[in-house]
């Protein structure tokens, strides 16, 4: 038996209850650590849970920032330097990754505070997270302000990718389980994933088959 | 040992290889079936993999449409009637859900073609997917065109929610595993999730603890 909630029910929820409820409704989320640096060289690292694929050609993705939260340091740094890193999270660093959401000051780097290691790579000014198996160098391209709640959708391009050779299949698919990449739900829950199936390209009248 | 890819490497990928590669890079995705109806009452159902949480107060989410693809029927219907449904996917309907991505015509309903059951609920003109454990009634609010690749970010409000009573925790968190909600990666892979941990609110200098 299902329970139903109207718009008015949801509006009447206590604030933290509503945050937990609405944040879980969107399903499992892409989570990753965003690394940034400001003009004076101070680094920042923050967990985000709103990444979405925007296009493969050119390679684009998006994510959401809330400028009134701890996420503002990330957004300010991206506006200053245009470049940032996106670092997948595995089970071994989940506590440290979660801890980056604490309210540190500008002069405290989450790298130092959480024990994650900044890794500088040739040609990129922003540190990656050394412990991450899949690392992406990204460039800020544009932003869209959502006036109704003050959030900003950030659009970025993929400039470089680092991943374990054994995760990459011959047809370009990256096997996230092999890299240990985890997913998130709500505001504080973390999950492992296990493959159910990979399905063939869908055509009218033909039942999709498991591939490989 | 990691393998590295530059911007130029990615640009030189064969088209389908690049689509698989870039689509997997964004990590595990929120997937769900969007139900719509046009003015003349023809229904449509399509799988999307780009949902993101935009805010809890008011309850908002976003997703991406590609108007040059099979997704255009969904987008046209949303523009016509403003309302749509979002239906979580579990393992029992994964093949039918995937099959909704086939190129059906306007006069073929993916409900009929895939065997999923339209469920009409009082006060809402658009059918939900009866087989889905978590169902959301949504209202279109605004869209943001991304000129650089022709995609559209759709912003919507949550108007009603239906879910199994036993998935809802006392603090508002919805336990997606209990509802059997699955996640996606790449363009054709589906995964189950298993909880690793739920972590306490992060504060500087205090290591987050597992809660419950």
mmCIF file of C-alpha atoms in Angstrom:
data_model
loop_
_atom_site.group_PDB
_atom_site.id
_atom_site.type_symbol
_atom_site.label_atom_id
_atom_site.label_comp_id
_atom_site.label_asym_id
_atom_site.label_seq_id
_atom_site.Cartn_x
_atom_site.Cartn_y
_atom_site.Cartn_z
ATOM 1 C CA UNK A 1 0.000 0.000 0.000
ATOM 2 C CA UNK A 2 1.353 3.385 -1.007
ATOM 3 C CA UNK A 3 1.256 6.516 1.051
ATOM 4 C CA UNK A 4 0.494 9.747 -0.816
ATOM 5 C CA UNK A 5 1.690 13.273 -0.214
ATOM 6 C CA UNK A 6 0.255 16.426 -1.761
ATOM 7 C CA UNK A 7 2.064 19.680 -2.431
ATOM 8 C CA UNK A 8 0.512 21.047 0.789
ATOM 9 C CA UNK A 9 1.723 18.051 2.833
ATOM 10 C CA UNK A 10 5.272 18.633 1.582
ATOM 11 C CA UNK A 11 5.076 22.394 2.266
ATOM 12 C CA UNK A 12 4.075 21.639 5.851
ATOM 13 C CA UNK A 13 7.039 19.318 6.545
ATOM 14 C CA UNK A 14 9.583 20.470 9.106
ATOM 15 C CA UNK A 15 12.615 21.906 7.257
ATOM 16 C CA UNK A 16 15.107 19.072 7.856
ATOM 17 C CA UNK A 17 12.476 16.405 7.251
ATOM 18 C CA UNK A 18 11.627 18.040 3.912
ATOM 19 C CA UNK A 19 15.328 18.283 2.954
ATOM 20 C CA UNK A 20 15.826 14.561 3.620
ATOM 21 C CA UNK A 21 12.596 13.620 1.816
ATOM 22 C CA UNK A 22 13.053 15.730 -1.331
ATOM 23 C CA UNK A 23 16.769 14.941 -1.593
ATOM 24 C CA UNK A 24 16.018 11.200 -1.636
ATOM 25 C CA UNK A 25 13.188 11.488 -4.176
ATOM 26 C CA UNK A 26 15.521 12.242 -7.087
ATOM 27 C CA UNK A 27 17.001 8.720 -6.809
ATOM 28 C CA UNK A 28 20.658 7.718 -6.636
ATOM 29 C CA UNK A 29 22.986 10.604 -7.371
ATOM 30 C CA UNK A 30 26.314 11.150 -9.061
ATOM 31 C CA UNK A 31 28.650 12.220 -6.280
ATOM 32 C CA UNK A 32 32.231 13.466 -6.603
ATOM 33 C CA UNK A 33 34.765 15.777 -4.993
ATOM 34 C CA UNK A 34 35.350 19.119 -6.716
ATOM 35 C CA UNK A 35 38.866 20.497 -6.281
ATOM 36 C CA UNK A 36 39.509 24.219 -6.817
ATOM 37 C CA UNK A 37 42.183 26.830 -6.158
ATOM 38 C CA UNK A 38 41.937 30.602 -5.719
ATOM 39 C CA UNK A 39 44.228 33.291 -7.199
ATOM 40 C CA UNK A 40 46.446 33.266 -4.131
ATOM 41 C CA UNK A 41 46.917 29.504 -4.306
ATOM 42 C CA UNK A 42 44.560 28.393 -1.521
ATOM 43 C CA UNK A 43 42.972 25.048 -2.376
ATOM 44 C CA UNK A 44 39.453 23.873 -1.644
ATOM 45 C CA UNK A 45 37.781 20.485 -1.870
ATOM 46 C CA UNK A 46 34.031 19.888 -1.607
ATOM 47 C CA UNK A 47 31.616 17.035 -2.169
ATOM 48 C CA UNK A 48 28.797 17.617 -4.680
ATOM 49 C CA UNK A 49 25.846 15.340 -5.481
ATOM 50 C CA UNK A 50 24.197 16.965 -8.484
ATOM 51 C CA UNK A 51 26.364 16.084 -11.497
ATOM 52 C CA UNK A 52 24.550 15.377 -14.744
ATOM 53 C CA UNK A 53 25.636 14.442 -18.240
ATOM 54 C CA UNK A 54 24.920 17.240 -20.736
ATOM 55 C CA UNK A 55 26.517 16.006 -23.945
ATOM 56 C CA UNK A 56 29.281 13.872 -25.408
ATOM 57 C CA UNK A 57 30.241 16.012 -28.405
ATOM 58 C CA UNK A 58 31.599 18.350 -27.162
ATOM 59 C CA UNK A 59 32.023 16.593 -23.775
ATOM 60 C CA UNK A 60 29.943 18.620 -21.315
ATOM 61 C CA UNK A 61 28.469 18.147 -17.860
ATOM 62 C CA UNK A 62 26.594 20.227 -15.332
ATOM 63 C CA UNK A 63 26.171 20.514 -11.578
ATOM 64 C CA UNK A 64 24.336 22.752 -9.091
ATOM 65 C CA UNK A 65 25.816 25.168 -6.546
ATOM 66 C CA UNK A 66 24.070 26.881 -3.646
ATOM 67 C CA UNK A 67 25.954 30.185 -3.209
ATOM 68 C CA UNK A 68 24.668 30.667 0.352
ATOM 69 C CA UNK A 69 26.278 27.433 1.623
ATOM 70 C CA UNK A 70 29.761 25.957 2.076
ATOM 71 C CA UNK A 71 29.653 25.457 -1.686
ATOM 72 C CA UNK A 72 30.318 29.168 -2.190
ATOM 73 C CA UNK A 73 34.125 28.751 -1.880
ATOM 74 C CA UNK A 74 34.044 26.260 -4.751
ATOM 75 C CA UNK A 75 31.966 28.604 -6.893
ATOM 76 C CA UNK A 76 34.097 31.666 -6.097
ATOM 77 C CA UNK A 77 37.279 29.782 -6.981
ATOM 78 C CA UNK A 78 35.828 28.488 -10.252
ATOM 79 C CA UNK A 79 34.880 32.043 -11.216
ATOM 80 C CA UNK A 80 38.424 33.234 -10.373
ATOM 81 C CA UNK A 81 40.425 30.592 -12.247
ATOM 82 C CA UNK A 82 37.910 28.851 -14.594
ATOM 83 C CA UNK A 83 39.415 25.412 -13.973
ATOM 84 C CA UNK A 84 38.536 22.685 -11.468
ATOM 85 C CA UNK A 85 38.855 18.948 -10.926
ATOM 86 C CA UNK A 86 36.170 16.299 -10.475
ATOM 87 C CA UNK A 87 37.263 13.243 -8.506
ATOM 88 C CA UNK A 88 35.203 10.070 -8.118
ATOM 89 C CA UNK A 89 34.669 8.719 -4.593
ATOM 90 C CA UNK A 90 35.239 5.086 -3.534
ATOM 91 C CA UNK A 91 34.436 3.349 -0.264
ATOM 92 C CA UNK A 92 37.958 3.898 1.143
ATOM 93 C CA UNK A 93 37.573 7.696 1.137
ATOM 94 C CA UNK A 94 33.851 8.081 1.832
ATOM 95 C CA UNK A 95 34.265 9.468 5.361
ATOM 96 C CA UNK A 96 36.898 11.993 4.257
ATOM 97 C CA UNK A 97 34.741 12.946 1.263
ATOM 98 C CA UNK A 98 31.702 13.518 3.501
ATOM 99 C CA UNK A 99 33.837 15.521 5.928
ATOM 100 C CA UNK A 100 34.629 18.101 3.189
ATOM 101 C CA UNK A 101 31.057 19.367 3.707
ATOM 102 C CA UNK A 102 31.972 20.803 7.135
ATOM 103 C CA UNK A 103 32.135 24.611 7.377
ATOM 104 C CA UNK A 104 35.857 25.215 7.093
ATOM 105 C CA UNK A 105 37.203 28.740 6.639
ATOM 106 C CA UNK A 106 38.908 30.055 3.515
ATOM 107 C CA UNK A 107 42.310 29.556 5.106
ATOM 108 C CA UNK A 108 41.666 25.891 5.925
ATOM 109 C CA UNK A 109 42.108 23.538 2.981
ATOM 110 C CA UNK A 110 39.825 20.505 3.059
ATOM 111 C CA UNK A 111 42.770 18.556 1.627
ATOM 112 C CA UNK A 112 44.734 19.141 4.830
ATOM 113 C CA UNK A 113 41.730 18.864 7.143
ATOM 114 C CA UNK A 114 40.437 15.550 5.749
ATOM 115 C CA UNK A 115 43.751 13.897 4.904
ATOM 116 C CA UNK A 116 43.081 13.630 1.162
ATOM 117 C CA UNK A 117 46.176 14.244 -0.955
ATOM 118 C CA UNK A 118 46.413 17.047 -3.535
ATOM 119 C CA UNK A 119 47.921 15.728 -6.764
ATOM 120 C CA UNK A 120 49.173 18.274 -9.280
ATOM 121 C CA UNK A 121 49.436 17.144 -12.873
ATOM 122 C CA UNK A 122 51.337 18.780 -15.698
ATOM 123 C CA UNK A 123 49.457 21.572 -17.451
ATOM 124 C CA UNK A 124 46.691 21.942 -14.879
ATOM 125 C CA UNK A 125 46.764 24.484 -12.049
ATOM 126 C CA UNK A 126 44.160 22.789 -9.841
ATOM 127 C CA UNK A 127 44.965 19.751 -7.710
ATOM 128 C CA UNK A 128 43.248 16.403 -8.240
ATOM 129 C CA UNK A 129 42.538 14.005 -5.360
ATOM 130 C CA UNK A 130 45.363 11.457 -5.479
ATOM 131 C CA UNK A 131 43.223 8.760 -3.804
ATOM 132 C CA UNK A 132 40.501 8.973 -6.496
ATOM 133 C CA UNK A 133 40.502 6.272 -9.164
ATOM 134 C CA UNK A 134 38.764 8.401 -11.800
ATOM 135 C CA UNK A 135 39.868 12.028 -12.132
ATOM 136 C CA UNK A 136 38.596 14.696 -14.517
ATOM 137 C CA UNK A 137 40.127 18.071 -15.376
ATOM 138 C CA UNK A 138 37.300 20.497 -16.183
ATOM 139 C CA UNK A 139 36.856 24.033 -17.501
ATOM 140 C CA UNK A 140 34.006 26.336 -16.538
ATOM 141 C CA UNK A 141 32.008 27.434 -19.608
ATOM 142 C CA UNK A 142 28.796 29.122 -18.487
ATOM 143 C CA UNK A 143 26.260 29.313 -15.677
ATOM 144 C CA UNK A 144 22.479 29.600 -15.473
ATOM 145 C CA UNK A 145 20.965 31.264 -12.426
ATOM 146 C CA UNK A 146 17.690 29.785 -11.211
ATOM 147 C CA UNK A 147 15.997 32.875 -9.778
ATOM 148 C CA UNK A 148 13.232 30.980 -7.963
ATOM 149 C CA UNK A 149 15.601 29.463 -5.402
ATOM 150 C CA UNK A 150 18.941 31.240 -5.924
ATOM 151 C CA UNK A 151 20.823 28.166 -7.145
ATOM 152 C CA UNK A 152 23.237 28.225 -10.061
ATOM 153 C CA UNK A 153 23.596 25.519 -12.698
ATOM 154 C CA UNK A 154 27.248 25.364 -13.719
ATOM 155 C CA UNK A 155 28.085 24.063 -17.218
ATOM 156 C CA UNK A 156 31.612 22.762 -17.803
ATOM 157 C CA UNK A 157 33.724 21.044 -20.433
ATOM 158 C CA UNK A 158 35.914 17.980 -19.902
ATOM 159 C CA UNK A 159 39.584 18.777 -20.581
ATOM 160 C CA UNK A 160 41.412 15.673 -19.336
ATOM 161 C CA UNK A 161 40.568 12.262 -17.892
ATOM 162 C CA UNK A 162 42.635 9.823 -15.781
ATOM 163 C CA UNK A 163 41.371 6.330 -15.050
ATOM 164 C CA UNK A 164 42.619 2.804 -14.368
ATOM 165 C CA UNK A 165 43.291 1.029 -17.671
ATOM 166 C CA UNK A 166 41.347 -2.085 -16.592
ATOM 167 C CA UNK A 167 38.075 -0.114 -16.140
ATOM 168 C CA UNK A 168 37.848 0.853 -19.793
ATOM 169 C CA UNK A 169 36.033 -1.498 -22.126
ATOM 170 C CA UNK A 170 36.804 -1.817 -25.820
ATOM 171 C CA UNK A 171 33.689 0.130 -26.761
ATOM 172 C CA UNK A 172 34.375 3.124 -24.524
ATOM 173 C CA UNK A 173 32.226 2.185 -21.513
ATOM 174 C CA UNK A 174 33.937 2.850 -18.183
ATOM 175 C CA UNK A 175 33.103 0.108 -15.656
ATOM 176 C CA UNK A 176 32.454 2.159 -12.537
ATOM 177 C CA UNK A 177 32.267 -0.907 -10.264
ATOM 178 C CA UNK A 178 35.863 -1.791 -11.168
ATOM 179 C CA UNK A 179 36.930 1.714 -10.155
ATOM 180 C CA UNK A 180 34.948 1.375 -6.921
ATOM 181 C CA UNK A 181 32.926 4.510 -7.698
ATOM 182 C CA UNK A 182 30.056 4.898 -5.228
ATOM 183 C CA UNK A 183 26.725 6.713 -5.425
ATOM 184 C CA UNK A 184 24.747 8.821 -2.972
ATOM 185 C CA UNK A 185 21.171 9.349 -1.841
ATOM 186 C CA UNK A 186 19.472 11.920 0.324
ATOM 187 C CA UNK A 187 21.991 14.250 1.908
ATOM 188 C CA UNK A 188 24.119 11.810 3.886
ATOM 189 C CA UNK A 189 23.776 8.230 2.520
ATOM 190 C CA UNK A 190 26.353 6.406 0.420
ATOM 191 C CA UNK A 191 25.912 3.226 -1.614
ATOM 192 C CA UNK A 192 27.876 0.668 -3.627
ATOM 193 C CA UNK A 193 26.485 -0.452 -6.970
ATOM 194 C CA UNK A 194 26.292 -3.894 -8.573
ATOM 195 C CA UNK A 195 25.572 -4.418 -12.251
ATOM 196 C CA UNK A 196 22.149 -5.838 -13.120
ATOM 197 C CA UNK A 197 22.486 -5.773 -16.909
ATOM 198 C CA UNK A 198 23.753 -3.937 -19.914
ATOM 199 C CA UNK A 199 21.022 -3.886 -22.559
ATOM 200 C CA UNK A 200 21.180 -3.754 -26.350
ATOM 201 C CA UNK A 201 20.129 -0.666 -28.323
ATOM 202 C CA UNK A 202 16.315 -0.482 -28.198
ATOM 203 C CA UNK A 203 14.323 -0.875 -31.409
ATOM 204 C CA UNK A 204 10.509 -0.956 -31.787
ATOM 205 C CA UNK A 205 9.152 -4.484 -31.598
ATOM 206 C CA UNK A 206 12.409 -6.124 -30.454
ATOM 207 C CA UNK A 207 12.956 -7.052 -26.797
ATOM 208 C CA UNK A 208 16.341 -5.705 -25.594
ATOM 209 C CA UNK A 209 18.950 -8.378 -24.859
ATOM 210 C CA UNK A 210 21.706 -8.469 -22.295
ATOM 211 C CA UNK A 211 24.997 -7.624 -23.967
ATOM 212 C CA UNK A 212 28.360 -9.135 -22.959
ATOM 213 C CA UNK B 1 48.633 2.664 -13.287
ATOM 214 C CA UNK B 2 46.262 5.232 -14.733
ATOM 215 C CA UNK B 3 45.710 5.959 -18.368
ATOM 216 C CA UNK B 4 45.349 9.616 -19.337
ATOM 217 C CA UNK B 5 43.275 11.247 -22.043
ATOM 218 C CA UNK B 6 43.595 14.824 -23.260
ATOM 219 C CA UNK B 7 40.898 16.962 -24.808
ATOM 220 C CA UNK B 8 42.344 16.098 -28.234
ATOM 221 C CA UNK B 9 42.265 12.353 -27.512
ATOM 222 C CA UNK B 10 38.573 12.619 -26.621
ATOM 223 C CA UNK B 11 37.796 14.725 -29.709
ATOM 224 C CA UNK B 12 39.389 12.040 -31.881
ATOM 225 C CA UNK B 13 37.259 9.186 -30.434
ATOM 226 C CA UNK B 14 34.812 7.499 -32.783
ATOM 227 C CA UNK B 15 31.313 8.877 -32.092
ATOM 228 C CA UNK B 16 29.781 5.875 -30.307
ATOM 229 C CA UNK B 17 32.981 5.223 -28.341
ATOM 230 C CA UNK B 18 32.944 8.846 -27.156
ATOM 231 C CA UNK B 19 29.229 8.645 -26.216
ATOM 232 C CA UNK B 20 29.869 5.538 -24.065
ATOM 233 C CA UNK B 21 33.010 7.048 -22.506
ATOM 234 C CA UNK B 22 31.621 10.498 -21.632
ATOM 235 C CA UNK B 23 28.263 9.117 -20.481
ATOM 236 C CA UNK B 24 30.018 6.839 -17.968
ATOM 237 C CA UNK B 25 32.350 9.557 -16.668
ATOM 238 C CA UNK B 26 29.593 11.417 -14.823
ATOM 239 C CA UNK B 27 29.201 8.454 -12.435
ATOM 240 C CA UNK B 28 25.999 6.626 -11.451
ATOM 241 C CA UNK B 29 22.894 8.427 -12.642
ATOM 242 C CA UNK B 30 19.367 9.032 -11.427
ATOM 243 C CA UNK B 31 17.147 7.195 -13.890
ATOM 244 C CA UNK B 32 13.356 7.254 -14.104
ATOM 245 C CA UNK B 33 10.480 7.009 -16.551
ATOM 246 C CA UNK B 34 8.793 10.258 -17.541
ATOM 247 C CA UNK B 35 5.108 9.915 -18.409
ATOM 248 C CA UNK B 36 3.392 12.607 -20.498
ATOM 249 C CA UNK B 37 0.195 13.158 -22.459
ATOM 250 C CA UNK B 38 -0.573 15.456 -25.388
ATOM 251 C CA UNK B 39 -3.675 17.639 -25.905
ATOM 252 C CA UNK B 40 -5.429 14.902 -27.833
ATOM 253 C CA UNK B 41 -4.831 12.355 -25.065
ATOM 254 C CA UNK B 42 -1.982 10.348 -26.591
ATOM 255 C CA UNK B 43 0.364 9.151 -23.857
ATOM 256 C CA UNK B 44 4.147 8.843 -23.986
ATOM 257 C CA UNK B 45 6.659 7.185 -21.679
ATOM 258 C CA UNK B 46 10.431 7.646 -21.897
ATOM 259 C CA UNK B 47 13.463 6.779 -19.815
ATOM 260 C CA UNK B 48 15.704 9.676 -18.724
ATOM 261 C CA UNK B 49 19.044 9.528 -16.926
ATOM 262 C CA UNK B 50 19.832 13.129 -16.060
ATOM 263 C CA UNK B 51 17.671 14.013 -13.052
ATOM 264 C CA UNK B 52 19.224 16.260 -10.444
ATOM 265 C CA UNK B 53 18.043 17.734 -7.162
ATOM 266 C CA UNK B 54 17.664 21.508 -7.370
ATOM 267 C CA UNK B 55 16.125 22.441 -4.042
ATOM 268 C CA UNK B 56 13.918 21.235 -1.201
ATOM 269 C CA UNK B 57 12.052 24.462 -0.406
ATOM 270 C CA UNK B 58 10.254 24.807 -2.751
ATOM 271 C CA UNK B 59 10.726 21.190 -3.923
ATOM 272 C CA UNK B 60 12.424 21.445 -7.319
ATOM 273 C CA UNK B 61 14.357 19.164 -9.652
ATOM 274 C CA UNK B 62 15.843 19.360 -13.117
ATOM 275 C CA UNK B 63 16.613 17.089 -16.055
ATOM 276 C CA UNK B 64 18.008 17.394 -19.570
ATOM 277 C CA UNK B 65 16.217 16.854 -22.883
ATOM 278 C CA UNK B 66 17.745 16.519 -26.355
ATOM 279 C CA UNK B 67 15.086 17.899 -28.716
ATOM 280 C CA UNK B 68 16.595 16.137 -31.757
ATOM 281 C CA UNK B 69 16.093 12.653 -30.239
ATOM 282 C CA UNK B 70 13.230 10.388 -29.173
ATOM 283 C CA UNK B 71 13.055 12.660 -26.139
ATOM 284 C CA UNK B 72 11.324 15.317 -28.266
ATOM 285 C CA UNK B 73 7.843 13.762 -27.761
ATOM 286 C CA UNK B 74 8.280 14.080 -24.002
ATOM 287 C CA UNK B 75 9.368 17.689 -24.318
ATOM 288 C CA UNK B 76 6.566 18.623 -26.740
ATOM 289 C CA UNK B 77 3.952 17.077 -24.451
ATOM 290 C CA UNK B 78 5.339 18.853 -21.384
ATOM 291 C CA UNK B 79 5.135 22.162 -23.236
ATOM 292 C CA UNK B 80 1.534 21.416 -24.233
ATOM 293 C CA UNK B 81 0.136 20.350 -20.865
ATOM 294 C CA UNK B 82 2.742 21.505 -18.254
ATOM 295 C CA UNK B 83 2.341 18.336 -16.185
ATOM 296 C CA UNK B 84 4.239 15.029 -16.229
ATOM 297 C CA UNK B 85 5.013 12.058 -14.002
ATOM 298 C CA UNK B 86 8.381 10.715 -12.817
ATOM 299 C CA UNK B 87 8.402 6.998 -12.004
ATOM 300 C CA UNK B 88 11.295 5.171 -10.347
ATOM 301 C CA UNK B 89 12.603 2.006 -12.012
ATOM 302 C CA UNK B 90 13.187 -1.315 -10.233
ATOM 303 C CA UNK B 91 14.819 -4.503 -11.479
ATOM 304 C CA UNK B 92 11.481 -6.086 -12.460
ATOM 305 C CA UNK B 93 10.779 -3.418 -15.101
ATOM 306 C CA UNK B 94 14.290 -2.603 -16.285
ATOM 307 C CA UNK B 95 13.916 -4.197 -19.720
ATOM 308 C CA UNK B 96 10.570 -2.481 -20.372
ATOM 309 C CA UNK B 97 12.011 0.803 -19.117
ATOM 310 C CA UNK B 98 15.010 0.508 -21.459
ATOM 311 C CA UNK B 99 12.689 -0.409 -24.343
ATOM 312 C CA UNK B 100 10.908 2.983 -24.047
ATOM 313 C CA UNK B 101 14.030 4.481 -25.694
ATOM 314 C CA UNK B 102 13.131 2.828 -29.041
ATOM 315 C CA UNK B 103 11.941 5.184 -31.795
ATOM 316 C CA UNK B 104 8.182 4.741 -31.590
ATOM 317 C CA UNK B 105 5.884 7.053 -33.535
ATOM 318 C CA UNK B 106 3.533 9.608 -31.992
ATOM 319 C CA UNK B 107 0.611 7.230 -32.392
ATOM 320 C CA UNK B 108 2.329 4.383 -30.545
ATOM 321 C CA UNK B 109 2.238 4.687 -26.769
ATOM 322 C CA UNK B 110 5.272 3.242 -25.018
ATOM 323 C CA UNK B 111 2.834 2.087 -22.308
ATOM 324 C CA UNK B 112 1.174 -0.262 -24.787
ATOM 325 C CA UNK B 113 4.381 -1.187 -26.597
ATOM 326 C CA UNK B 114 6.372 -2.103 -23.478
ATOM 327 C CA UNK B 115 3.566 -3.547 -21.358
ATOM 328 C CA UNK B 116 3.856 -0.987 -18.572
ATOM 329 C CA UNK B 117 0.501 0.026 -17.108
ATOM 330 C CA UNK B 118 -0.801 3.613 -17.140
ATOM 331 C CA UNK B 119 -2.242 4.517 -13.742
ATOM 332 C CA UNK B 120 -4.446 7.615 -13.534
ATOM 333 C CA UNK B 121 -4.792 9.243 -10.140
ATOM 334 C CA UNK B 122 -7.357 11.757 -9.029
ATOM 335 C CA UNK B 123 -6.560 15.357 -9.901
ATOM 336 C CA UNK B 124 -3.727 14.607 -12.315
ATOM 337 C CA UNK B 125 -4.183 14.345 -16.089
ATOM 338 C CA UNK B 126 -0.986 12.425 -16.807
ATOM 339 C CA UNK B 127 -0.656 8.680 -16.164
ATOM 340 C CA UNK B 128 1.856 7.286 -13.679
ATOM 341 C CA UNK B 129 3.539 3.898 -14.182
ATOM 342 C CA UNK B 130 1.544 1.481 -12.028
ATOM 343 C CA UNK B 131 4.528 -0.888 -11.635
ATOM 344 C CA UNK B 132 6.756 1.858 -10.158
ATOM 345 C CA UNK B 133 7.205 1.869 -6.399
ATOM 346 C CA UNK B 134 7.968 5.597 -6.158
ATOM 347 C CA UNK B 135 5.850 7.949 -8.275
ATOM 348 C CA UNK B 136 6.051 11.731 -8.527
ATOM 349 C CA UNK B 137 3.558 14.163 -10.057
ATOM 350 C CA UNK B 138 5.479 17.136 -11.462
ATOM 351 C CA UNK B 139 4.752 20.543 -12.989
ATOM 352 C CA UNK B 140 6.942 22.237 -15.587
ATOM 353 C CA UNK B 141 8.187 25.612 -14.367
ATOM 354 C CA UNK B 142 10.918 26.883 -16.700
ATOM 355 C CA UNK B 143 13.596 25.787 -19.139
ATOM 356 C CA UNK B 144 17.151 26.898 -19.909
ATOM 357 C CA UNK B 145 18.470 26.333 -23.419
ATOM 358 C CA UNK B 146 22.142 25.425 -23.640
ATOM 359 C CA UNK B 147 23.081 26.985 -26.977
ATOM 360 C CA UNK B 148 26.435 25.232 -27.301
ATOM 361 C CA UNK B 149 24.887 21.813 -27.837
ATOM 362 C CA UNK B 150 21.171 22.428 -28.300
ATOM 363 C CA UNK B 151 20.079 20.675 -25.097
ATOM 364 C CA UNK B 152 17.431 22.041 -22.760
ATOM 365 C CA UNK B 153 17.529 21.942 -18.977
ATOM 366 C CA UNK B 154 13.979 21.521 -17.705
ATOM 367 C CA UNK B 155 13.145 22.799 -14.208
ATOM 368 C CA UNK B 156 10.080 21.352 -12.494
ATOM 369 C CA UNK B 157 8.239 21.414 -9.198
ATOM 370 C CA UNK B 158 7.075 18.388 -7.211
ATOM 371 C CA UNK B 159 3.276 18.360 -6.864
ATOM 372 C CA UNK B 160 2.534 14.904 -5.422
ATOM 373 C CA UNK B 161 4.458 11.853 -4.209
ATOM 374 C CA UNK B 162 3.419 8.197 -3.815
ATOM 375 C CA UNK B 163 5.672 5.691 -2.092
ATOM 376 C CA UNK B 164 5.552 2.511 -0.014
ATOM 377 C CA UNK B 165 5.034 3.400 3.641
ATOM 378 C CA UNK B 166 7.878 1.100 4.772
ATOM 379 C CA UNK B 167 10.503 3.026 2.730
ATOM 380 C CA UNK B 168 10.040 6.244 4.662
ATOM 381 C CA UNK B 169 12.156 6.779 7.756
ATOM 382 C CA UNK B 170 11.093 8.872 10.704
ATOM 383 C CA UNK B 171 13.420 11.706 9.702
ATOM 384 C CA UNK B 172 12.164 11.979 6.106
ATOM 385 C CA UNK B 173 14.830 9.899 4.343
ATOM 386 C CA UNK B 174 13.392 7.573 1.698
ATOM 387 C CA UNK B 175 15.229 4.236 1.659
ATOM 388 C CA UNK B 176 15.633 3.660 -2.061
ATOM 389 C CA UNK B 177 16.928 0.094 -1.612
ATOM 390 C CA UNK B 178 13.656 -0.876 0.050
ATOM 391 C CA UNK B 179 11.756 0.478 -2.959
ATOM 392 C CA UNK B 180 14.124 -1.419 -5.263
ATOM 393 C CA UNK B 181 15.080 1.790 -7.100
ATOM 394 C CA UNK B 182 17.984 1.148 -9.460
ATOM 395 C CA UNK B 183 20.636 3.435 -10.946
ATOM 396 C CA UNK B 184 22.225 3.717 -14.385
ATOM 397 C CA UNK B 185 25.623 4.302 -15.952
ATOM 398 C CA UNK B 186 26.760 5.024 -19.466
ATOM 399 C CA UNK B 187 23.893 4.798 -21.931
ATOM 400 C CA UNK B 188 22.780 1.201 -21.428
ATOM 401 C CA UNK B 189 23.933 -0.160 -18.035
ATOM 402 C CA UNK B 190 21.744 -0.663 -14.974
ATOM 403 C CA UNK B 191 22.816 -1.306 -11.394
ATOM 404 C CA UNK B 192 21.431 -2.191 -7.972
ATOM 405 C CA UNK B 193 22.693 -0.267 -4.961
ATOM 406 C CA UNK B 194 23.657 -1.421 -1.470
ATOM 407 C CA UNK B 195 24.066 0.945 1.458
ATOM 408 C CA UNK B 196 27.620 1.549 2.664
ATOM 409 C CA UNK B 197 26.844 4.086 5.380
ATOM 410 C CA UNK B 198 24.787 7.039 6.431
ATOM 411 C CA UNK B 199 27.077 9.644 7.995
ATOM 412 C CA UNK B 200 26.442 12.287 10.645
ATOM 413 C CA UNK B 201 26.360 16.012 9.813
ATOM 414 C CA UNK B 202 29.949 17.116 9.169
ATOM 415 C CA UNK B 203 31.595 19.613 11.528
ATOM 416 C CA UNK B 204 35.206 20.881 11.417
ATOM 417 C CA UNK B 205 37.514 18.750 13.541
ATOM 418 C CA UNK B 206 35.004 15.955 14.212
ATOM 419 C CA UNK B 207 35.153 12.679 12.292
ATOM 420 C CA UNK B 208 31.680 11.814 10.893
ATOM 421 C CA UNK B 209 30.045 8.771 12.506
ATOM 422 C CA UNK B 210 27.729 6.195 11.019
ATOM 423 C CA UNK B 211 24.154 6.979 12.023
ATOM 424 C CA UNK B 212 21.461 4.362 12.728
#
